[in-house]
Amino acid sequence: MNFALILFLLTAATGAAWLFDKLVLEVRRRARARAAVANFDVQRAAAPMPDAITTRREHVERAALREPSWVEYSKAFFPVLLIVFLLRSFLAEPFKIPSSSMRPTLEVGDFILVNKFIYGIRLPILEKKIVPIGDPRRGDVVVFRYPVNPTQDFIKRVIGVGGDVVEYREKQLTVNGEPWPQKPDGSYSYLEGLRFDTLMRIFERTDAAAGAREHTIGINPQAQPVYPPNVRNFPGRENCDYNERGFKCRVPAGHYLMMGDNRDNSDDSRYWGFVPDDHIRGRAFFIWFNWDDIASFAWKRVGSGIR
């Protein structure tokens, strides 16, 4: 379901109804009210009426000016829909985390906000960039349209930008020949469905060119870095080399290589390829709600930033 398209259609429909009423129906109602009041005055002159004549005259006028219910609803909802549409299109858009691919950075059930203008202003619905502002940087957590199915949104971390050589061997990430340092930080366990998983919690730091920003990843020591039989034949596949120890890819210009923080349980660029720039939706920056936290009255995740 394309919620942005549905919101746009509702906004356009209610706005069109409001405009049609303003330009056409309101003029007709006023003419009808004037005619009704004039007819009332003629009847009043022809025959005596009780003292409440002024009230009855106002009632006749109000009845003639009464708006149809569909006009009332359209005028009430249009400003709200327009504000929501503009906020979601150009400022910030909410998303919900559906899977464990970004654990431990993001939990299943997290409701997050995505900055829509940080990488440039895009046309709503078409997602075409019309005002460039910036580009995703290594280490950013980004929401984008899934290249295999552009109607579906994914969220991953940017590992490589256009021109980068990204290598992932034995669970160690190297970008342009520079390793991203890792520091163990104990274990991390979570329950998903009927499966209980335990990961090594590791602090990973991006390269110096990205400001040496630190983020947390999870690694399963028993899992392979990549499973070559699961790799699809994606555009740019010839720029990559795979084996059981990992992979090495050169990122095409105007594209990004994405990986989930839950490195061994993430369907990401290792398997379906690179993300074009026109698929980028925005950068995740804030957790504003989580059903699990609310249920357990654990509020520590709500209101925290994303890095």
One Martini backbone bead per residue (centre of mass of N, CA, C, O) as a GRO file, in nm:
protein
  307
    1MET     BB    1   0.093   0.038   0.026
    2ASN     BB    2   0.059   0.381  -0.077
    3PHE     BB    3   0.034   0.625   0.145
    4ALA     BB    4   0.120   0.881  -0.006
    5LEU     BB    5  -0.091   0.854  -0.233
    6ILE     BB    6  -0.342   0.850  -0.057
    7LEU     BB    7  -0.292   1.123   0.080
    8PHE     BB    8  -0.291   1.287  -0.181
    9LEU     BB    9  -0.580   1.216  -0.277
   10LEU     BB   10  -0.727   1.324  -0.027
   11THR     BB   11  -0.622   1.611  -0.045
   12ALA     BB   12  -0.724   1.670  -0.334
   13ALA     BB   13  -1.025   1.611  -0.286
   14THR     BB   14  -1.078   1.812  -0.052
   15GLY     BB   15  -0.966   2.061  -0.202
   16ALA     BB   16  -1.163   2.050  -0.442
   17ALA     BB   17  -1.420   2.075  -0.275
   18TRP     BB   18  -1.355   2.348  -0.148
   19LEU     BB   19  -1.317   2.507  -0.417
   20PHE     BB   20  -1.596   2.448  -0.542
   21ASP     BB   21  -1.753   2.581  -0.316
   22LYS     BB   22  -1.622   2.866  -0.332
   23LEU     BB   23  -1.687   2.915  -0.654
   24VAL     BB   24  -1.997   2.786  -0.663
   25LEU     BB   25  -2.185   2.697  -0.420
   26GLU     BB   26  -2.178   2.959  -0.252
   27VAL     BB   27  -2.309   3.137  -0.466
   28ARG     BB   28  -2.574   2.977  -0.479
   29ARG     BB   29  -2.653   3.003  -0.181
   30ARG     BB   30  -2.673   3.312  -0.172
   31ALA     BB   31  -2.889   3.334  -0.388
   32ARG     BB   32  -3.095   3.154  -0.241
   33ALA     BB   33  -3.112   3.330   0.015
   34ARG     BB   34  -3.212   3.589  -0.115
   35ALA     BB   35  -3.470   3.463  -0.232
   36ALA     BB   36  -3.591   3.362   0.037
   37VAL     BB   37  -3.603   3.638   0.180
   38ALA     BB   38  -3.774   3.783  -0.031
   39ASN     BB   39  -4.017   3.591  -0.008
   40PHE     BB   40  -4.064   3.641   0.291
   41ASP     BB   41  -4.122   3.949   0.264
   42VAL     BB   42  -4.369   3.918   0.084
   43GLN     BB   43  -4.540   3.751   0.285
   44ARG     BB   44  -4.531   3.962   0.513
   45ALA     BB   45  -4.679   4.190   0.352
   46ALA     BB   46  -4.947   4.013   0.296
   47ALA     BB   47  -4.917   3.908   0.603
   48PRO     BB   48  -4.948   3.865   0.914
   49MET     BB   49  -4.709   3.836   1.190
   50PRO     BB   50  -4.546   3.748   1.439
   51ASP     BB   51  -4.294   3.852   1.658
   52ALA     BB   52  -4.087   3.610   1.545
   53ILE     BB   53  -3.991   3.709   1.257
   54THR     BB   54  -3.682   3.739   1.275
   55THR     BB   55  -3.616   3.443   1.341
   56ARG     BB   56  -3.750   3.325   1.083
   57ARG     BB   57  -3.573   3.471   0.882
   58GLU     BB   58  -3.300   3.349   0.977
   59HIS     BB   59  -3.381   3.055   0.925
   60VAL     BB   60  -3.416   3.079   0.621
   61GLU     BB   61  -3.123   3.168   0.564
   62ARG     BB   62  -2.969   2.929   0.693
   63ALA     BB   63  -3.096   2.704   0.521
   64ALA     BB   64  -2.981   2.817   0.245
   65LEU     BB   65  -2.661   2.815   0.360
   66ARG     BB   66  -2.634   2.526   0.392
   67GLU     BB   67  -2.409   2.276   0.397
   68PRO     BB   68  -2.302   2.007   0.285
   69SER     BB   69  -2.156   1.742   0.436
   70TRP     BB   70  -1.915   1.703   0.231
   71VAL     BB   71  -1.814   1.994   0.272
   72GLU     BB   72  -1.762   1.996   0.573
   73TYR     BB   73  -1.556   1.762   0.575
   74SER     BB   74  -1.354   1.881   0.374
   75LYS     BB   75  -1.293   2.148   0.534
   76ALA     BB   76  -1.188   1.994   0.790
   77PHE     BB   77  -0.961   1.795   0.651
   78PHE     BB   78  -0.773   1.950   0.458
   79PRO     BB   79  -0.567   2.094   0.649
   80VAL     BB   80  -0.466   1.834   0.783
   81LEU     BB   81  -0.375   1.680   0.530
   82LEU     BB   82  -0.179   1.897   0.425
   83ILE     BB   83   0.014   1.904   0.665
   84VAL     BB   84   0.090   1.605   0.664
   85PHE     BB   85   0.194   1.591   0.374
   86LEU     BB   86   0.421   1.805   0.403
   87LEU     BB   87   0.573   1.677   0.639
   88ARG     BB   88   0.624   1.393   0.502
   89SER     BB   89   0.766   1.509   0.236
   90PHE     BB   90   0.983   1.749   0.377
   91LEU     BB   91   1.060   1.660   0.681
   92ALA     BB   92   0.892   1.404   0.833
   93GLU     BB   93   0.885   1.040   0.864
   94PRO     BB   94   0.718   0.762   0.958
   95PHE     BB   95   0.837   0.448   1.101
   96LYS     BB   96   0.847   0.086   1.114
   97ILE     BB   97   1.003  -0.181   1.265
   98PRO     BB   98   0.981  -0.525   1.136
   99SER     BB   99   1.283  -0.618   1.203
  100SER     BB  100   1.620  -0.754   1.301
  101SER     BB  101   1.847  -0.617   1.106
  102MET     BB  102   1.914  -0.359   1.333
  103ARG     BB  103   2.033  -0.505   1.545
  104PRO     BB  104   2.070  -0.310   1.834
  105THR     BB  105   1.976  -0.028   1.731
  106LEU     BB  106   1.700  -0.168   1.632
  107GLU     BB  107   1.380  -0.256   1.716
  108VAL     BB  108   1.115  -0.427   1.720
  109GLY     BB  109   0.865  -0.161   1.706
  110ASP     BB  110   0.994   0.079   1.620
  111PHE     BB  111   0.938   0.428   1.609
  112ILE     BB  112   1.036   0.644   1.348
  113LEU     BB  113   1.229   0.916   1.223
  114VAL     BB  114   1.262   1.083   0.899
  115ASN     BB  115   1.473   1.271   0.721
  116LYS     BB  116   1.374   1.436   0.409
  117PHE     BB  117   1.603   1.693   0.357
  118ILE     BB  118   1.913   1.621   0.399
  119TYR     BB  119   1.947   1.515   0.075
  120GLY     BB  120   1.689   1.663  -0.029
  121ILE     BB  121   1.443   1.775  -0.244
  122ARG     BB  122   1.141   1.601  -0.315
  123LEU     BB  123   0.905   1.474  -0.494
  124PRO     BB  124   0.622   1.367  -0.441
  125ILE     BB  125   0.597   1.018  -0.509
  126LEU     BB  126   0.843   1.037  -0.725
  127GLU     BB  127   1.125   1.099  -0.577
  128LYS     BB  128   1.247   1.361  -0.707
  129LYS     BB  129   1.522   1.549  -0.721
  130ILE     BB  130   1.535   1.925  -0.703
  131VAL     BB  131   1.717   1.978  -0.425
  132PRO     BB  132   2.026   1.975  -0.346
  133ILE     BB  133   2.213   1.911  -0.027
  134GLY     BB  134   2.299   1.598   0.003
  135ASP     BB  135   2.470   1.297   0.112
  136PRO     BB  136   2.523   1.002   0.197
  137ARG     BB  137   2.698   0.856   0.463
  138ARG     BB  138   2.900   0.684   0.626
  139GLY     BB  139   2.681   0.540   0.881
  140ASP     BB  140   2.412   0.587   0.789
  141VAL     BB  141   2.068   0.569   0.857
  142VAL     BB  142   1.858   0.435   0.596
  143VAL     BB  143   1.583   0.503   0.394
  144PHE     BB  144   1.456   0.283   0.129
  145ARG     BB  145   1.405   0.156  -0.177
  146TYR     BB  146   1.367  -0.151  -0.284
  147PRO     BB  147   1.509  -0.266  -0.570
  148VAL     BB  148   1.326  -0.524  -0.611
  149ASN     BB  149   1.082  -0.347  -0.446
  150PRO     BB  150   0.988  -0.014  -0.456
  151THR     BB  151   0.725  -0.042  -0.257
  152GLN     BB  152   0.950  -0.108  -0.050
  153ASP     BB  153   1.085  -0.053   0.269
  154PHE     BB  154   1.414   0.011   0.388
  155ILE     BB  155   1.669  -0.046   0.655
  156LYS     BB  156   2.007   0.084   0.672
  157ARG     BB  157   2.357   0.096   0.642
  158VAL     BB  158   2.607   0.289   0.531
  159ILE     BB  159   2.914   0.173   0.377
  160GLY     BB  160   2.899   0.264   0.065
  161VAL     BB  161   3.001   0.470  -0.193
  162GLY     BB  162   3.075   0.601  -0.470
  163GLY     BB  163   3.388   0.424  -0.545
  164ASP     BB  164   3.401   0.222  -0.338
  165VAL     BB  165   3.586  -0.030  -0.152
  166VAL     BB  166   3.431  -0.321  -0.031
  167GLU     BB  167   3.525  -0.530   0.253
  168TYR     BB  168   3.417  -0.870   0.375
  169ARG     BB  169   3.615  -1.044   0.616
  170GLU     BB  170   3.568  -1.221   0.883
  171LYS     BB  171   3.377  -0.974   0.994
  172GLN     BB  172   3.556  -0.757   0.842
  173LEU     BB  173   3.563  -0.413   0.770
  174THR     BB  174   3.656  -0.257   0.450
  175VAL     BB  175   3.739   0.081   0.332
  176ASN     BB  176   3.966   0.162   0.117
  177GLY     BB  177   4.174  -0.016   0.311
  178GLU     BB  178   4.009   0.066   0.577
  179PRO     BB  179   3.944  -0.027   0.877
  180TRP     BB  180   3.681  -0.102   1.097
  181PRO     BB  181   3.679  -0.079   1.408
  182GLN     BB  182   3.660  -0.322   1.681
  183LYS     BB  183   3.458  -0.366   1.997
  184PRO     BB  184   3.378  -0.551   2.240
  185ASP     BB  185   3.035  -0.583   2.437
  186GLY     BB  186   2.942  -0.858   2.464
  187SER     BB  187   2.607  -0.953   2.480
  188TYR     BB  188   2.305  -1.030   2.270
  189SER     BB  189   1.958  -1.083   2.335
  190TYR     BB  190   1.674  -1.237   2.149
  191LEU     BB  191   1.323  -1.255   2.071
  192GLU     BB  192   1.190  -1.429   1.772
  193GLY     BB  193   0.930  -1.574   1.810
  194LEU     BB  194   1.075  -1.906   1.861
  195ARG     BB  195   1.355  -1.752   1.865
  196PHE     BB  196   1.679  -1.760   2.026
  197ASP     BB  197   1.923  -1.501   2.021
  198THR     BB  198   2.290  -1.469   2.016
  199LEU     BB  199   2.513  -1.195   2.032
  200MET     BB  200   2.775  -1.002   1.948
  201ARG     BB  201   2.865  -0.707   2.091
  202ILE     BB  202   2.971  -0.428   1.875
  203PHE     BB  203   3.195  -0.178   1.824
  204GLU     BB  204   3.181   0.040   1.542
  205ARG     BB  205   3.404   0.225   1.326
  206THR     BB  206   3.438   0.450   1.117
  207ASP     BB  207   3.600   0.620   0.913
  208ALA     BB  208   3.763   0.922   0.900
  209ALA     BB  209   3.590   1.045   0.661
  210ALA     BB  210   3.321   1.008   0.865
  211GLY     BB  211   3.422   1.089   1.172
  212ALA     BB  212   3.443   0.839   1.358
  213ARG     BB  213   3.178   0.679   1.394
  214GLU     BB  214   2.979   0.513   1.631
  215HIS     BB  215   2.851   0.172   1.637
  216THR     BB  216   2.623  -0.100   1.663
  217ILE     BB  217   2.670  -0.453   1.649
  218GLY     BB  218   2.584  -0.791   1.535
  219ILE     BB  219   2.735  -1.122   1.598
  220ASN     BB  220   2.757  -1.452   1.461
  221PRO     BB  221   3.009  -1.680   1.491
  222GLN     BB  222   2.859  -1.928   1.326
  223ALA     BB  223   2.840  -1.747   1.087
  224GLN     BB  224   2.863  -1.645   0.784
  225PRO     BB  225   2.935  -1.360   0.609
  226VAL     BB  226   2.840  -1.530   0.348
  227TYR     BB  227   2.600  -1.667   0.094
  228PRO     BB  228   2.651  -1.723  -0.229
  229PRO     BB  229   2.381  -1.877  -0.321
  230ASN     BB  230   2.202  -1.601  -0.235
  231VAL     BB  231   2.308  -1.445  -0.469
  232ARG     BB  232   2.222  -1.222  -0.694
  233ASN     BB  233   2.168  -1.085  -1.028
  234PHE     BB  234   2.284  -0.784  -1.014
  235PRO     BB  235   2.356  -0.474  -1.076
  236GLY     BB  236   2.712  -0.494  -1.062
  237ARG     BB  237   2.819  -0.789  -1.006
  238GLU     BB  238   3.101  -0.762  -1.159
  239ASN     BB  239   3.220  -0.584  -0.898
  240CYS     BB  240   3.223  -0.871  -0.755
  241ASP     BB  241   3.349  -1.089  -0.481
  242TYR     BB  242   3.292  -1.433  -0.384
  243ASN     BB  243   3.289  -1.610  -0.063
  244GLU     BB  244   3.287  -1.767   0.248
  245ARG     BB  245   3.456  -1.514   0.375
  246GLY     BB  246   3.314  -1.312   0.155
  247PHE     BB  247   3.357  -0.976   0.016
  248LYS     BB  248   3.401  -0.767  -0.293
  249CYS     BB  249   3.330  -0.414  -0.375
  250ARG     BB  250   3.237  -0.182  -0.625
  251VAL     BB  251   3.084   0.119  -0.618
  252PRO     BB  252   2.878   0.276  -0.797
  253ALA     BB  253   2.787   0.551  -0.924
  254GLY     BB  254   2.509   0.663  -0.746
  255HIS     BB  255   2.560   0.454  -0.509
  256TYR     BB  256   2.486   0.201  -0.246
  257LEU     BB  257   2.604   0.025   0.040
  258MET     BB  258   2.416  -0.205   0.239
  259MET     BB  259   2.383  -0.276   0.601
  260GLY     BB  260   2.314  -0.454   0.869
  261ASP     BB  261   2.372  -0.473   1.213
  262ASN     BB  262   2.265  -0.766   1.176
  263ARG     BB  263   2.485  -0.925   0.997
  264ASP     BB  264   2.353  -1.243   1.019
  265ASN     BB  265   2.036  -1.097   0.982
  266SER     BB  266   2.055  -0.970   0.665
  267ASP     BB  267   1.892  -0.822   0.390
  268ASP     BB  268   2.129  -0.705   0.160
  269SER     BB  269   2.375  -0.602  -0.059
  270ARG     BB  270   2.504  -0.888  -0.067
  271TYR     BB  271   2.227  -1.005  -0.230
  272TRP     BB  272   2.092  -0.731  -0.414
  273GLY     BB  273   2.276  -0.477  -0.395
  274PHE     BB  274   2.241  -0.158  -0.506
  275VAL     BB  275   2.156   0.186  -0.424
  276PRO     BB  276   2.002   0.426  -0.561
  277ASP     BB  277   1.961   0.759  -0.512
  278ASP     BB  278   1.641   0.759  -0.598
  279HIS     BB  279   1.575   0.559  -0.331
  280ILE     BB  280   1.604   0.771  -0.125
  281ARG     BB  281   1.428   0.894   0.171
  282GLY     BB  282   1.621   0.896   0.441
  283ARG     BB  283   1.717   0.978   0.776
  284ALA     BB  284   1.753   0.828   1.067
  285PHE     BB  285   1.699   1.001   1.414
  286PHE     BB  286   1.428   0.883   1.577
  287ILE     BB  287   1.270   0.760   1.874
  288TRP     BB  288   0.905   0.774   1.959
  289PHE     BB  289   0.838   0.455   1.975
  290ASN     BB  290   0.732   0.147   2.171
  291TRP     BB  291   0.546  -0.116   2.244
  292ASP     BB  292   0.729  -0.275   2.442
  293ASP     BB  293   0.797  -0.039   2.630
  294ILE     BB  294   0.507   0.032   2.713
  295ALA     BB  295   0.428  -0.248   2.830
  296SER     BB  296   0.697  -0.231   3.042
  297PHE     BB  297   0.779   0.066   3.118
  298ALA     BB  298   1.023   0.111   2.905
  299TRP     BB  299   1.161   0.438   2.815
  300LYS     BB  300   1.465   0.451   2.707
  301ARG     BB  301   1.410   0.456   2.387
  302VAL     BB  302   1.233   0.681   2.409
  303GLY     BB  303   1.386   0.969   2.260
  304SER     BB  304   1.611   0.855   2.093
  305GLY     BB  305   1.874   0.839   1.903
  306ILE     BB  306   2.040   0.774   1.585
  307ARG     BB  307   2.374   0.595   1.501
   0.00000   0.00000   0.00000
